[in-house]
Short mmCIF file of C-alpha atoms in Angstrom, two decimals:
data_model
loop_
_atom_site.label_atom_id
_atom_site.label_comp_id
_atom_site.label_asym_id
_atom_site.label_seq_id
_atom_site.Cartn_x
_atom_site.Cartn_y
_atom_site.Cartn_z
CA MET A 1 14.32 -46.90 89.51
CA LYS A 2 14.69 -43.30 88.70
CA LYS A 3 13.61 -42.15 85.39
CA GLU A 4 16.16 -40.40 83.37
CA GLN A 5 15.13 -36.89 82.45
CA ASP A 6 15.91 -35.70 78.94
CA VAL A 7 17.93 -32.64 78.92
CA VAL A 8 16.57 -30.08 76.41
CA THR A 9 19.27 -27.81 75.05
CA SER A 10 18.30 -24.60 73.32
CA MET A 11 19.66 -23.97 69.85
CA VAL A 12 21.62 -20.79 69.57
CA HIS A 13 21.76 -19.21 66.09
CA PRO A 14 25.06 -17.65 65.28
CA ALA A 15 24.85 -13.84 65.03
CA TYR A 16 25.59 -12.39 61.58
CA SER A 17 28.62 -10.25 61.20
CA LYS A 18 28.50 -6.72 59.83
CA LYS A 19 30.14 -7.90 56.67
CA GLN A 20 27.45 -10.56 56.06
CA LYS A 21 24.71 -8.02 56.64
CA ARG A 22 26.18 -5.61 54.07
CA ASN A 23 26.34 -8.51 51.53
CA ASN A 24 22.72 -9.47 52.13
CA GLU A 25 21.60 -5.85 51.69
CA TRP A 26 23.64 -5.52 48.49
CA LEU A 27 22.12 -8.69 47.10
CA LYS A 28 18.58 -7.43 47.84
CA ARG A 29 19.33 -4.09 46.06
CA PHE A 30 20.76 -5.96 43.13
CA LYS A 31 17.71 -8.16 42.73
CA PHE A 32 15.42 -5.12 42.94
CA LYS A 33 17.35 -3.20 40.29
CA ARG A 34 17.29 -6.25 37.96
CA SER A 35 13.50 -6.57 38.40
CA GLU A 36 13.13 -2.86 37.51
CA LYS A 37 15.19 -3.28 34.35
CA THR A 38 13.21 -6.30 33.20
CA GLN A 39 9.96 -4.38 33.66
CA LYS A 40 11.30 -1.43 31.70
CA LYS A 41 12.36 -3.82 28.89
CA GLN A 42 8.89 -5.26 28.71
CA VAL A 43 7.24 -1.85 28.62
CA ARG A 44 9.62 -0.39 26.08
CA LYS A 45 8.11 -0.34 22.56
CA VAL A 46 9.87 -2.06 19.73
CA LYS A 47 11.12 0.57 17.27
CA VAL A 48 10.73 -0.14 13.56
CA MET A 49 13.50 1.12 11.24
CA ARG A 50 12.17 3.68 8.79
CA GLN A 51 13.70 2.34 5.57
CA THR A 52 10.88 3.31 3.17
CA PRO A 53 12.29 6.88 2.35
CA SER A 54 15.70 5.33 1.64
CA ILE A 55 14.28 2.58 -0.65
CA LEU A 56 11.67 4.51 -2.67
CA PRO A 57 13.09 6.84 -5.31
CA PHE A 58 10.34 9.50 -5.13
CA LEU A 59 10.94 12.96 -3.64
CA GLN A 60 8.04 15.26 -4.60
CA ILE A 61 4.83 15.09 -6.56
CA HIS A 62 4.16 17.87 -9.03
CA GLU A 63 1.17 18.49 -11.37
CA GLY A 64 2.82 16.98 -14.45
CA TYR A 65 5.56 14.69 -13.10
CA PHE A 66 7.20 13.02 -10.14
CA LEU A 67 10.53 14.41 -8.92
CA MET A 68 12.86 11.47 -8.21
CA LYS A 69 16.30 11.07 -6.74
CA ASN A 70 17.64 10.61 -10.25
CA GLY A 71 15.47 12.42 -12.82
CA VAL A 72 11.74 12.67 -13.27
CA MET A 73 8.87 10.34 -14.06
CA ASP A 74 5.15 10.40 -15.11
CA ILE A 75 2.37 7.89 -15.52
CA LEU A 76 -0.11 7.67 -18.39
CA GLN A 77 -2.98 5.21 -18.74
CA ILE A 78 -3.31 2.96 -21.79
CA THR A 79 -6.80 2.73 -23.33
CA THR A 80 -7.34 -0.94 -24.06
CA LYS A 81 -9.27 -2.51 -26.97
CA ASP A 82 -10.92 -5.82 -27.51
CA LEU A 83 -8.41 -7.60 -29.83
CA TYR A 84 -10.62 -10.72 -30.16
CA SER A 85 -13.37 -8.79 -31.94
CA MET A 86 -11.03 -7.38 -34.61
CA ASN A 87 -10.39 -8.79 -37.99
CA ASP A 88 -6.99 -9.79 -39.39
CA GLY A 89 -6.51 -6.52 -41.22
CA ASP A 90 -7.14 -4.31 -38.15
CA LEU A 91 -4.74 -6.51 -36.05
CA GLN A 92 -2.09 -6.25 -38.68
CA PHE A 93 -2.48 -2.46 -38.83
CA MET A 94 -2.16 -2.14 -35.02
CA LEU A 95 0.83 -4.47 -34.96
CA LEU A 96 2.71 -2.48 -37.62
CA SER A 97 1.87 0.86 -35.97
CA GLN A 98 3.23 -0.29 -32.64
CA ALA A 99 6.32 -1.66 -34.22
CA ARG A 100 6.93 1.60 -36.06
CA LEU A 101 6.62 3.55 -32.77
CA LEU A 102 8.99 1.32 -30.88
CA ARG A 103 11.56 1.66 -33.60
CA SER A 104 11.41 5.48 -33.45
CA TYR A 105 11.08 5.92 -29.62
CA PHE A 106 14.38 5.35 -27.83
CA PRO A 107 13.94 6.71 -24.19
CA ALA A 108 13.15 4.30 -21.37
CA PHE A 109 9.58 3.42 -20.44
CA LYS A 110 7.77 0.61 -18.72
CA GLU A 111 4.33 -0.94 -19.15
CA VAL A 112 2.61 -1.90 -15.85
CA SER A 113 -0.71 -3.76 -15.36
CA LEU A 114 -2.54 -3.47 -12.06
CA ASN A 115 -5.96 -4.61 -10.71
CA PHE A 116 -8.17 -1.68 -9.65
CA PRO A 117 -11.60 -1.90 -7.93
CA ALA A 118 -14.49 -1.51 -10.28
CA ASN A 119 -15.74 2.11 -10.46
CA THR A 120 -19.54 2.35 -10.60
CA GLU A 121 -20.04 5.94 -9.50
CA LYS A 122 -21.80 6.98 -12.78
CA GLN A 123 -24.18 4.04 -12.61
CA LYS A 124 -25.00 4.69 -8.94
CA ALA A 125 -25.58 8.44 -9.61
CA TYR A 126 -28.05 7.45 -12.39
CA TRP A 127 -30.06 5.09 -10.15
CA LEU A 128 -30.01 7.57 -7.25
CA ARG A 129 -31.60 10.25 -9.52
CA LYS A 130 -34.23 7.67 -10.51
CA LYS A 131 -34.88 6.86 -6.87
CA GLU A 132 -35.55 10.51 -6.03
CA LYS A 133 -38.29 10.77 -8.76
CA THR A 134 -39.91 7.42 -8.05
CA ILE A 135 -42.84 6.79 -5.66
CA ASP A 136 -43.92 3.31 -6.85
CA PRO A 137 -42.77 0.78 -4.16
CA LEU A 138 -42.03 -1.94 -6.79
CA ARG A 139 -39.70 0.41 -8.73
CA LEU A 140 -38.11 1.49 -5.49
CA GLN A 141 -37.39 -2.14 -4.66
CA PHE A 142 -35.85 -2.70 -8.11
CA ILE A 143 -33.65 0.43 -7.75
CA GLU A 144 -32.47 -0.61 -4.27
CA ARG A 145 -31.53 -3.99 -5.74
CA LYS A 146 -29.49 -2.29 -8.48
CA LEU A 147 -27.67 -0.09 -5.99
CA PHE A 148 -26.81 -3.09 -3.89
CA GLU A 149 -25.42 -4.91 -6.93
CA LEU A 150 -23.27 -1.89 -7.87
CA GLY A 151 -21.91 -1.61 -4.32
CA TYR A 152 -21.09 -5.34 -4.32
CA LEU A 153 -19.19 -4.97 -7.58
CA GLU A 154 -17.07 -2.15 -6.19
CA LYS A 155 -16.10 -4.27 -3.18
CA GLU A 156 -15.54 -7.62 -4.80
CA ARG A 157 -14.66 -7.12 -8.48
CA THR A 158 -11.46 -5.67 -9.92
CA ASN A 159 -10.56 -4.46 -13.44
CA ARG A 160 -7.23 -4.94 -15.03
CA GLU A 161 -5.84 -1.53 -16.02
CA PHE A 162 -2.60 -0.79 -17.97
CA PHE A 163 -0.25 2.10 -17.42
CA LEU A 164 2.84 3.55 -19.04
CA PHE A 165 5.70 4.79 -16.85
CA LEU A 166 7.94 7.35 -18.54
CA TYR A 167 11.39 8.46 -17.39
CA ALA A 168 13.57 11.42 -18.21
CA GLU A 169 16.30 13.62 -16.81
CA THR A 170 14.36 16.90 -16.91
CA PRO A 171 10.65 17.92 -17.02
CA GLU A 172 11.15 19.39 -20.44
CA GLN A 173 12.45 16.17 -21.85
CA LEU A 174 9.63 14.26 -20.19
CA ASN A 175 7.03 16.58 -21.73
CA ASP A 176 8.55 16.03 -25.23
CA GLN A 177 8.49 12.24 -24.75
CA LYS A 178 4.84 12.31 -23.62
CA LYS A 179 3.87 14.27 -26.72
CA GLN A 180 5.64 11.79 -28.98
CA LEU A 181 4.07 8.72 -27.38
CA ILE A 182 0.56 10.26 -27.32
CA ARG A 183 0.85 11.13 -31.00
CA GLY A 184 2.36 7.72 -31.93
CA MET A 185 -0.18 5.62 -30.05
CA GLN A 186 -3.28 7.64 -30.97
CA GLN A 187 -4.45 5.18 -33.59
CA THR A 188 -3.62 1.96 -31.73
CA PHE A 189 -3.90 2.33 -27.91
CA PRO A 190 -4.58 5.97 -27.02
CA LEU A 191 -2.93 7.33 -23.89
CA GLU A 192 -4.82 9.25 -21.18
CA LYS A 193 -3.39 11.73 -18.67
CA LEU A 194 -4.13 10.92 -15.06
CA SER A 195 -4.98 13.08 -12.08
CA VAL A 196 -2.58 13.37 -9.16
CA GLU A 197 -4.91 11.29 -6.93
CA LYS A 198 -5.02 8.50 -9.58
CA LYS A 199 -1.20 8.48 -9.81
CA LYS A 200 -0.98 8.20 -6.01
CA ASP A 201 -3.35 5.19 -6.13
CA VAL A 202 -1.23 3.51 -8.82
CA LEU A 203 1.97 3.92 -6.74
CA PHE A 204 0.14 2.79 -3.62
CA ILE A 205 -1.11 -0.46 -5.20
CA LEU A 206 2.28 -1.02 -6.89
CA ASN A 207 4.09 -0.82 -3.52
CA ASN A 208 1.37 -2.42 -1.37
CA GLN A 209 0.13 -5.30 -3.46
CA ASN A 210 -1.59 -7.05 -0.53
CA SER A 211 -3.63 -3.99 0.33
CA LYS A 212 -6.87 -2.56 -1.10
CA LEU A 213 -7.80 1.00 -1.91
#
């Protein structure tokens, strides 16, 4: 018997037409352009809207006042006193003095309390002078311990400080109001003028309460 031979037929792939080739090339270009756009989107930085100048009312800082979008403002610090150590007569006098001032003072003001880091610059300067004049190793060790404690207090401890915010339409009106308040609170809680740097620190803490100086 004769064995049947398997006939192997070759597969012939259909040739692409010119139209199909153009479509394939267009798809490749489209994918390449899309990949470029996605890469550019990933590299592009996210822009943050600058809304702070539009929200805050301050325009300029002068020596004696802040120029605002609507009027002027200044900051004075209130000198605190230990009310618990006073007798009833002193407390009654301070209460009546403050009530008399508030009845006679009509312009707008605001009392603000903030936590400031403890300032131990004077104490550190004292112990540094002692360190320069000391040769005894035991005393030097004691001075180093004091300086370490003062540095720790500046980093970890805060003091509650009180400030008075005054508002007016013109610098002249603001100056008259400051004189009236300084004179009226002289016997109860005296007011102190602040430097420009201190005023900047007050505004920084007031607007960035989660930050430290």
